[in-house]
Amino acid sequence: MLGGVGVEQSVAMGAFLLRRLTTLIPVLAGVLTAVFLLIHMIPGDPVEVMLGEMAMPSDREALRHELHLDEPLLMQFGRYVRGISQGNLGVSLHSGRPVREVLAERMLPTLLLTLSAMGVALSIAFPLGLLSAIRAGTVVDHGAMIAALLGVSMPHFWLGPLLLLVFSVNLGWLPLGGMEGIDSFVLPAITLGSAMAAILTRMIRASLLEVMDREFVRAALAKGLSRWQVLVRHVLSNALIPVITVIGLQFGALLAGAIITETIFSWPGLGRLTVEAIQTRDYPVVQGCVMVICLGYVCASLIADICYAAADPRVRLR
Amino acid sequence: MVSRFPVLFGGICLSLLVLAALFAPWLATADPTTMDLPNRLLGPGPGHLLGQDALGRDIFSRILYGSRVSLYVGVVTVTVSVLLGTLIGAIAGYRGGWVDEALMRLVDVFLAFPGILLAIALTAVLGPSLNNVVLALCIMGWVGYARIVRGQVLLARELSWVEAARATGCSARRVLLRHILPNVMAPVLVEATFGMAGAIVAEAGLSFLGLGTQPPTPSWGAMLAEGSDYILFSSHLTIWPGVAILLTVLGINLLGDALRDRMQGTGRGGVLNNNAT
């Protein structure tokens, strides 16, 4: 009997995974198409924009041929998709190196920064959200919610310079930029993670308050369990399920937010590469960066959905 | 009294933004683009309330004029995005079937691009300018409204008074415009409030990266970028444009929160909190 239930659950999870993976097909096709079309959205002649007005006609023709811009659009798209499937993202116009290589060098710093920011966000949001919910309506709650509101409203590109001003320029405690040693992670991680911390604090508080209102919490208290037992065993386990989805979505947002944070702190990651590539009009690298960040975002939300389905059986049956 | 404070504070912040944008020429103490190189990077003093920037321009006047850019981007982006999103969401929800399926897959594709990335990519290829920023923000902005309106329309089209309207022979357009949409727009209004704050931050972010408003037009994001270059010597360049962005976004978020709470009602935590006190 129990084995039957286990098999049923596995089948439901398998069906959920299949459904979820099927929805990825149009999304990935759309992302591929949008990234491919980026270069074609450049007003006027893309080759002239990349090389400048003073470029020799022969150089222009050479680049046009190299990027296959002299072929029909559909043929270009086919070549592009074939290239991607073989891991070929083109060649950087600036350095002449394969885009894949350039991106690979910059991925680890961005991943480390994003994970550190997430660590900062979670270690602030969980205690603060919990405290705020169990002390709802008190000064503690109001203080936490004001802090969260400030966190949501304060843009990265102001918080980053302010932190630099205080902790690097005035106090001299932390480095001004770059990625050298653990202390170089502190300010970028706080800058990037602050908004996520604020959003998660509000989310965790709201989710806990909603669960605390349910009948089963009243029943658990009525049968004599202590407040902490009810909170840990019944409230937290139910309230944190929807938070998983938000963490997944926010992880993707961190990847995009890294573009500005890395620029402020001269962080050698994908975000700064994106800005550098835009400034030097290195469009194959811009395309590569956009694609990798999008894929990271899609993967994060996929993993979040799978965790959500694993934690809440009702999701699998929808 | 306590619950009214956020709304009051939010209202004051938003009013200040609108007043600054409307009356910038009268309130400004100097021309925002006139340079005064001998007095560059000078701190706050007589005639220059918040100091002067790297080209000797008056920071207070530039912040006042910068509010025009922020308000323009916020209002235009939200208006266009709401109209486009409502149209697409209403069609998807009301027609259902393959139309709904196709439009929602399109929404999924847009949702695969995180936040500001698509705007950065679009302004990178279209060229840096204020109008291209607005265009890019509208292209990515409609998606949230479309999802909300579709969900609301799906619920509303099964309601008895909508059935009745259909039974009396109203056309699909009339049912949507006269009977469904006016009754489902409340969540859109809440989303639009947060959307306006998001658009203002996005414009400032793009201008910070050099992809938005171009010099000499004053923009808070571009002023912050300039401030970052001189952070070692002149912190006033960084502080004041940031305060302007923070107050604006905080004010709009407070109003959005209040609006949402009013429409949805808030939980108080029930028995567990009653026991806690």
XYZ file of C-alpha atoms in Angstrom:
595
model
C 0.000 0.000 0.000
C 2.740 2.392 1.032
C 4.792 1.309 -1.972
C 1.805 2.173 -4.167
C 1.680 5.675 -2.771
C 5.436 6.063 -3.400
C 5.059 4.964 -7.029
C 2.096 7.322 -7.498
C 4.127 10.222 -6.151
C 7.066 9.397 -8.414
C 4.746 9.234 -11.442
C 3.200 12.597 -10.492
C 6.657 14.138 -10.081
C 7.790 12.641 -13.404
C 4.725 14.051 -15.159
C 5.324 17.444 -13.545
C 8.966 17.450 -14.699
C 7.949 16.518 -18.238
C 5.313 19.295 -18.321
C 7.764 21.839 -16.911
C 10.527 20.837 -19.338
C 8.077 21.074 -22.259
C 7.346 24.698 -21.369
C 11.080 25.351 -21.684
C 11.089 24.615 -25.434
C 9.271 27.785 -26.587
C 11.128 29.832 -23.967
C 14.546 28.688 -25.146
C 13.508 29.125 -28.795
C 12.341 32.660 -27.979
C 15.563 33.534 -26.123
C 17.676 32.178 -29.016
C 15.662 34.183 -31.555
C 15.778 37.387 -29.479
C 19.538 37.130 -28.910
C 20.087 36.379 -32.629
C 17.962 39.376 -33.650
C 19.846 41.763 -31.320
C 22.539 42.411 -33.889
C 19.880 43.002 -36.585
C 18.129 45.640 -34.476
C 21.101 47.977 -34.759
C 19.740 50.972 -36.713
C 21.436 51.338 -40.120
C 24.389 49.168 -41.048
C 25.577 47.033 -38.073
C 29.028 46.677 -39.614
C 29.427 50.466 -39.835
C 28.343 50.792 -36.180
C 30.878 48.159 -35.094
C 33.844 49.414 -37.122
C 33.027 53.149 -37.169
C 32.385 55.453 -40.128
C 36.063 55.738 -41.067
C 36.559 51.999 -41.715
C 37.841 50.863 -45.117
C 35.166 49.332 -47.404
C 37.266 46.161 -47.683
C 37.339 45.784 -43.888
C 33.578 46.282 -43.748
C 33.005 43.604 -46.372
C 35.370 41.245 -44.546
C 33.496 41.690 -41.245
C 30.112 41.419 -42.988
C 31.257 38.120 -44.481
C 32.785 36.917 -41.193
C 29.522 37.562 -39.330
C 27.561 36.086 -42.298
C 25.487 39.285 -42.472
C 25.629 39.019 -46.299
C 23.464 35.868 -46.215
C 19.631 35.671 -46.089
C 18.255 36.056 -42.528
C 16.910 32.507 -42.249
C 20.223 31.035 -43.354
C 22.000 33.196 -40.769
C 19.609 31.964 -38.076
C 20.164 28.310 -39.066
C 23.934 28.810 -38.945
C 23.603 30.563 -35.582
C 21.532 27.763 -34.002
C 23.915 25.120 -35.405
C 26.856 27.053 -33.956
C 25.228 27.333 -30.536
C 24.432 23.621 -30.460
C 28.164 22.989 -31.001
C 29.113 25.517 -28.308
C 30.290 28.063 -30.897
C 29.201 31.603 -29.930
C 31.319 33.435 -32.492
C 34.493 35.475 -32.123
C 35.067 38.649 -30.102
C 35.583 41.620 -32.430
C 37.727 43.304 -29.792
C 40.164 40.575 -28.781
C 39.750 38.121 -31.680
C 39.255 35.269 -29.175
C 36.298 32.867 -29.237
C 33.363 34.343 -27.262
C 32.997 31.008 -25.441
C 36.497 31.402 -23.972
C 35.941 35.037 -22.974
C 32.664 34.139 -21.241
C 34.123 31.085 -19.481
C 36.797 33.265 -17.815
C 34.192 35.643 -16.421
C 31.558 33.163 -15.264
C 33.175 32.036 -12.007
C 33.590 35.540 -10.489
C 29.932 36.327 -11.282
C 28.751 33.015 -9.837
C 30.796 33.559 -6.662
C 29.486 37.113 -6.295
C 25.882 36.031 -6.882
C 26.144 33.190 -4.352
C 27.745 35.512 -1.781
C 24.967 38.069 -2.335
C 22.419 35.311 -1.891
C 24.143 34.244 1.336
C 23.978 37.831 2.607
C 20.301 38.111 1.620
C 19.245 34.821 3.240
C 21.172 35.430 6.456
C 19.443 38.813 6.852
C 15.976 37.891 5.581
C 15.279 34.703 7.553
C 15.892 36.007 11.087
C 14.408 39.424 10.317
C 11.296 38.038 8.574
C 10.724 35.519 11.368
C 11.212 38.090 14.114
C 8.961 40.532 12.338
C 6.172 37.949 11.966
C 6.207 36.661 15.537
C 6.335 40.227 16.836
C 3.857 41.619 14.272
C 2.539 45.067 15.093
C 5.341 45.840 17.573
C 8.228 48.307 17.295
C 10.511 45.453 16.161
C 8.154 44.658 13.288
C 7.826 48.308 12.247
C 11.616 48.744 12.390
C 12.205 45.631 10.264
C 9.601 46.693 7.712
C 11.076 50.206 7.442
C 14.520 48.655 6.889
C 13.030 46.333 4.247
C 11.283 49.217 2.512
C 14.530 51.181 2.423
C 16.307 48.108 1.037
C 13.745 47.742 -1.755
C 13.845 51.461 -2.590
C 17.608 51.989 -2.499
C 19.146 51.291 -5.909
C 22.418 49.291 -6.199
C 24.105 52.136 -7.985
C 23.682 54.390 -4.958
C 24.178 51.876 -2.139
C 27.451 50.632 -3.719
C 29.147 54.063 -3.905
C 27.856 54.938 -0.410
C 29.365 51.758 1.069
C 32.612 52.511 -0.769
C 32.576 56.033 0.620
C 32.165 54.876 4.220
C 34.091 51.601 4.431
C 36.813 52.090 1.820
C 37.412 55.841 1.487
C 36.715 57.091 5.025
C 37.457 54.070 7.236
C 39.869 52.274 4.889
C 38.661 48.872 6.114
C 37.801 47.282 2.769
C 39.253 47.439 -0.767
C 37.866 49.900 -3.325
C 37.365 47.256 -6.012
C 38.602 44.154 -7.796
C 38.438 40.512 -6.662
C 41.364 39.805 -4.382
C 40.753 37.938 -1.150
C 37.666 37.394 0.961
C 37.381 41.045 2.075
C 36.868 42.147 -1.542
C 33.556 40.191 -1.548
C 32.017 42.063 1.404
C 30.833 45.325 -0.185
C 29.785 43.907 -3.604
C 27.864 41.068 -1.916
C 26.031 43.462 0.436
C 25.280 45.857 -2.447
C 23.922 43.116 -4.690
C 22.129 41.191 -1.931
C 20.413 44.123 -0.176
C 17.337 44.302 -2.416
C 16.885 40.522 -2.308
C 17.204 40.613 1.503
C 14.489 43.268 1.665
C 12.126 41.465 -0.727
C 12.627 38.122 1.064
C 12.110 39.681 4.520
C 8.736 41.046 3.444
C 7.844 37.790 1.699
C 8.817 35.577 4.663
C 6.892 37.815 7.075
C 3.764 37.824 4.893
C 3.930 34.059 4.320
C 4.391 33.322 8.042
C 1.508 35.629 9.013
C -0.754 33.933 6.472
C 0.047 30.443 7.796
C -0.292 31.598 11.411
C -3.922 32.475 10.660
C -4.791 28.911 9.606
C -6.979 26.524 11.570
C -4.309 23.820 11.968
C -2.135 26.250 13.918
C -5.012 26.920 16.297
C -5.537 23.148 16.594
C -1.841 22.507 17.312
C -1.878 25.149 20.044
C -5.147 23.757 21.439
C -3.666 20.277 21.828
C -1.004 21.764 24.098
C 2.097 22.214 21.910
C 4.345 25.117 22.878
C 4.468 28.220 20.643
C 7.975 27.357 19.423
C 6.999 23.769 18.620
C 4.054 25.022 16.562
C 6.217 27.628 14.879
C 9.013 25.246 13.894
C 6.994 22.116 13.126
C 3.802 23.514 11.607
C 4.229 27.131 10.589
C 7.767 27.299 9.181
C 7.518 24.095 7.151
C 4.377 25.418 5.414
C 5.298 29.083 5.176
C 8.702 28.590 3.583
C 7.404 26.640 0.561
C 6.297 29.708 -1.464
C 9.539 31.434 -0.468
C 11.452 28.824 -2.548
C 9.977 30.240 -5.779
C 10.899 33.775 -4.808
C 14.469 32.698 -4.002
C 14.723 31.118 -7.472
C 13.406 34.217 -9.227
C 15.588 36.500 -7.142
C 18.688 34.457 -7.959
C 18.053 35.247 -11.614
C 17.531 38.903 -10.742
C 20.888 38.870 -8.943
C 22.583 37.702 -12.157
C 21.145 40.728 -13.979
C 21.825 43.053 -11.047
C 25.461 41.965 -11.167
C 25.853 44.093 -14.321
C 25.671 47.317 -12.306
C 27.334 45.995 -9.116
C 30.317 44.621 -11.048
C 30.703 47.961 -12.829
C 30.803 49.847 -9.488
C 33.362 47.511 -7.893
C 35.447 46.712 -11.015
C 34.535 43.063 -10.496
C 36.003 40.842 -13.233
C 32.705 39.069 -14.034
C 30.097 38.684 -16.772
C 28.303 41.914 -15.813
C 31.353 44.101 -16.298
C 32.174 42.177 -19.479
C 28.675 43.054 -20.780
C 29.228 46.778 -20.145
C 32.751 46.681 -21.617
C 31.458 44.847 -24.704
C 28.665 47.429 -25.138
C 31.171 50.286 -24.856
C 33.516 48.707 -27.444
C 30.550 47.653 -29.624
C 31.693 44.038 -29.440
C 28.239 42.674 -30.310
C 29.095 38.934 -30.473
C 30.260 39.229 -26.831
C 27.110 41.232 -25.906
C 25.002 38.453 -27.472
C 26.961 35.801 -25.559
C 26.579 37.634 -22.234
C 22.825 38.150 -22.700
C 22.402 34.493 -23.630
C 24.379 33.155 -20.653
C 22.606 35.434 -18.147
C 19.205 34.442 -19.592
C 20.052 30.741 -19.440
C 21.184 31.193 -15.817
C 17.876 32.904 -15.059
C 15.828 30.166 -16.762
C 17.807 27.419 -14.955
C 17.326 29.132 -11.568
C 13.551 29.342 -12.004
C 13.456 25.707 -13.246
C 15.354 24.500 -10.165
C 13.065 26.598 -7.924
C 9.961 25.064 -9.534
C 11.331 21.536 -9.090
C 12.135 22.222 -5.415
C 8.654 23.718 -5.004
C 7.028 20.609 -6.499
C 9.193 18.335 -4.349
C 8.177 20.249 -1.207
C 4.469 20.669 -2.015
C 2.697 17.641 -3.565
C -0.272 19.809 -4.687
C 1.921 21.586 -7.262
C 2.686 18.325 -9.063
C -1.002 17.650 -9.684
C -1.858 21.043 -11.205
C -2.301 57.893 12.954
C 0.593 55.446 12.542
C -1.043 53.794 9.530
C -1.608 57.165 7.861
C 2.031 58.252 8.120
C 3.359 56.102 5.215
C 0.614 57.397 2.893
C 1.270 60.970 3.962
C 5.035 60.595 3.539
C 4.592 58.857 0.173
C 2.196 61.569 -0.977
C 4.625 64.318 0.033
C 7.536 62.633 -1.805
C 5.489 62.170 -4.984
C 4.132 65.737 -4.783
C 7.681 67.063 -4.421
C 8.703 65.129 -7.549
C 5.791 66.524 -9.561
C 6.301 70.080 -8.256
C 10.053 69.936 -8.941
C 9.419 68.699 -12.489
C 6.707 71.282 -13.233
C 8.385 74.315 -11.661
C 12.070 73.489 -12.238
C 12.745 76.711 -14.235
C 11.381 78.860 -11.388
C 12.833 76.872 -8.479
C 16.331 76.373 -9.917
C 18.992 78.718 -8.564
C 21.153 78.415 -11.702
C 21.047 77.104 -15.256
C 21.561 73.312 -14.996
C 23.948 73.181 -17.958
C 26.032 76.320 -17.386
C 29.602 75.355 -16.513
C 31.791 77.156 -13.982
C 35.144 75.389 -14.270
C 37.115 77.518 -11.754
C 34.644 76.431 -9.035
C 34.371 72.778 -10.025
C 33.681 70.180 -7.272
C 32.995 72.924 -4.744
C 30.882 71.818 -1.750
C 27.571 73.380 -0.616
C 27.770 77.154 -0.169
C 26.041 80.453 -0.918
C 24.293 80.370 -4.290
C 24.914 76.630 -4.622
C 22.741 74.874 -2.045
C 24.111 71.362 -2.737
C 27.470 72.295 -4.254
C 28.858 72.115 -7.792
C 29.751 69.134 -9.973
C 32.915 68.269 -11.917
C 32.128 70.933 -14.537
C 31.063 73.511 -11.942
C 27.324 73.089 -12.662
C 24.844 73.649 -9.804
C 23.851 70.256 -8.350
C 20.553 71.497 -6.822
C 19.363 72.837 -10.199
C 20.449 69.656 -11.986
C 18.502 67.541 -9.474
C 15.402 69.703 -10.057
C 15.678 69.340 -13.837
C 16.571 65.644 -13.452
C 13.146 65.087 -11.878
C 11.623 65.898 -15.282
C 13.461 62.951 -16.855
C 12.398 60.611 -14.038
C 8.750 61.688 -14.122
C 8.630 61.497 -17.929
C 10.098 57.983 -17.971
C 7.847 56.804 -15.119
C 4.603 58.168 -16.562
C 5.172 57.292 -20.242
C 6.539 53.798 -19.528
C 3.694 52.894 -17.187
C 0.973 54.342 -19.442
C 2.180 52.535 -22.570
C 2.905 49.287 -20.682
C -0.509 49.266 -18.984
C -2.351 49.904 -22.268
C -0.375 47.234 -24.143
C -0.485 44.718 -21.290
C -4.211 45.241 -20.708
C -4.972 44.783 -24.399
C -2.926 41.586 -24.706
C -4.056 40.168 -21.343
C -7.724 40.903 -22.075
C -7.574 39.253 -25.503
C -5.783 36.185 -24.061
C -8.186 35.819 -21.143
C -11.392 36.475 -23.072
C -10.656 34.506 -26.236
C -8.924 31.576 -24.521
C -7.894 28.571 -26.661
C -4.888 28.839 -28.972
C -4.838 32.652 -28.843
C -4.375 32.505 -25.058
C -1.807 29.707 -25.376
C 0.255 31.605 -27.990
C 0.158 34.915 -26.092
C 1.112 33.259 -22.806
C 4.077 31.489 -24.420
C 5.166 34.917 -25.685
C 4.867 36.193 -22.107
C 7.032 33.240 -20.942
C 9.748 34.250 -23.415
C 9.771 37.828 -22.112
C 9.858 36.539 -18.542
C 12.993 34.552 -19.404
C 14.858 37.863 -19.649
C 15.668 39.041 -16.153
C 14.657 42.577 -15.148
C 16.922 45.151 -16.619
C 18.942 42.865 -18.936
C 16.634 43.207 -21.944
C 16.573 46.994 -21.506
C 20.387 47.057 -21.372
C 20.639 44.860 -24.470
C 18.080 46.928 -26.399
C 19.577 50.298 -25.536
C 22.999 48.867 -26.372
C 21.890 48.060 -29.932
C 19.412 50.919 -30.503
C 21.858 53.510 -29.191
C 21.925 55.430 -25.919
C 19.080 57.963 -25.650
C 16.159 58.770 -23.362
C 13.543 57.702 -25.906
C 15.288 54.387 -26.521
C 15.275 53.784 -22.762
C 11.503 54.399 -22.677
C 11.047 52.117 -25.701
C 13.106 49.348 -24.089
C 11.256 49.676 -20.767
C 7.866 49.523 -22.535
C 8.924 46.446 -24.526
C 9.627 44.586 -21.272
C 7.049 46.388 -19.106
C 3.748 45.132 -20.558
C 4.287 41.500 -19.525
C 3.334 41.838 -15.849
C 0.124 43.724 -16.648
C -0.836 41.187 -19.339
C -0.565 38.329 -16.829
C -2.620 40.132 -14.202
C -5.361 41.214 -16.632
C -5.566 37.744 -18.187
C -6.025 36.137 -14.766
C -8.658 38.656 -13.760
C -10.536 38.351 -17.076
C -10.511 34.538 -16.803
C -12.217 34.842 -13.420
C -14.605 37.623 -14.452
C -15.877 36.096 -17.680
C -17.585 33.294 -15.726
C -19.447 35.736 -13.452
C -23.222 35.995 -13.737
C -23.393 39.652 -14.753
C -20.909 39.056 -17.571
C -22.996 36.065 -18.701
C -26.030 38.345 -18.566
C -24.319 41.006 -20.665
C -23.392 38.364 -23.222
C -26.945 36.962 -23.190
C -28.389 40.392 -23.966
C -26.373 40.383 -27.172
C -23.411 42.624 -26.257
C -20.424 42.244 -28.579
C -17.181 40.778 -27.191
C -15.604 44.241 -27.380
C -18.433 45.836 -25.408
C -18.433 43.062 -22.788
C -14.678 43.486 -22.310
C -14.556 47.283 -22.327
C -17.773 48.103 -20.466
C -18.358 45.129 -18.183
C -15.109 43.279 -17.458
C -12.156 45.675 -17.618
C -13.520 48.434 -15.347
C -14.064 45.786 -12.669
C -10.662 44.081 -12.883
C -8.330 47.080 -13.024
C -7.663 47.430 -9.255
C -4.654 45.040 -9.166
C -3.361 46.705 -12.344
C -3.366 50.052 -10.542
C -1.295 48.588 -7.688
C 1.146 47.013 -10.149
C 1.349 50.289 -12.098
C 2.430 52.139 -8.950
C 5.340 49.744 -8.405
C 5.971 49.789 -12.169
C 6.499 53.537 -12.055
C 9.102 53.192 -9.289
C 10.751 50.379 -11.270
C 10.880 52.475 -14.456
C 12.473 55.426 -12.623
C 15.152 53.156 -11.102
C 15.725 51.420 -14.451
C 16.243 54.739 -16.266
C 18.646 55.906 -13.568
C 20.468 52.542 -13.787
C 20.779 52.724 -17.564
C 21.947 56.343 -17.371
C 24.442 55.258 -14.674
C 25.871 52.800 -17.221
C 25.947 55.545 -19.887
C 23.106 53.959 -21.899
C 20.300 56.347 -20.963
C 19.915 60.110 -20.897
C 22.840 61.757 -22.665
C 24.745 64.862 -21.521
C 24.156 67.719 -21.043
C 20.525 66.786 -20.079
C 20.550 66.256 -16.304
C 19.590 62.746 -15.146
C 19.942 61.432 -11.596
C 21.580 58.169 -12.763
C 24.152 59.971 -14.926
C 24.881 62.357 -12.020
C 25.569 59.339 -9.784
C 27.911 57.856 -12.406
C 29.846 61.126 -12.478
C 29.846 61.170 -8.663
C 31.413 57.684 -8.595
C 34.394 59.015 -10.588
C 35.064 61.670 -7.931
C 34.093 59.679 -4.839
C 37.587 59.973 -3.347
C 37.464 63.798 -3.242
C 33.859 65.022 -3.445
C 31.177 62.906 -1.795
C 28.422 65.505 -2.341
C 28.307 64.518 -6.011
C 27.238 61.004 -4.975
C 24.985 61.765 -2.030
C 22.340 64.213 -3.325
C 21.219 62.575 -6.597
C 20.928 59.317 -4.615
C 18.753 60.995 -1.986
C 16.480 62.255 -4.787
C 16.119 58.726 -6.245
C 15.590 57.159 -2.808
C 12.876 59.616 -1.734
C 11.054 59.285 -5.059
C 11.130 55.482 -5.122
C 10.375 55.200 -1.396
C 7.398 57.543 -1.737
C 5.938 55.648 -4.685
C 6.510 52.275 -2.975
C 4.779 53.503 0.191
C 1.756 54.609 -1.830
C 1.767 51.280 -3.699
C 1.904 49.321 -0.430
C -0.954 51.360 1.031
C -3.025 50.878 -2.119
C -2.423 47.120 -2.080
C -3.228 46.800 1.613
C -6.447 48.736 1.112
C -7.525 46.481 -1.739
C -6.453 43.148 -0.273
C -6.541 43.623 3.509
C -3.621 42.459 5.644
C -3.130 39.433 7.897
C -2.175 39.987 11.496
C -0.893 36.531 12.344
C -3.874 35.235 14.307
C -3.612 33.138 17.411
C 0.145 32.705 17.508
C 0.680 36.446 17.810
C -2.160 36.972 20.238
C -0.470 34.475 22.532
C 2.903 36.068 22.002
C 1.960 39.405 23.430
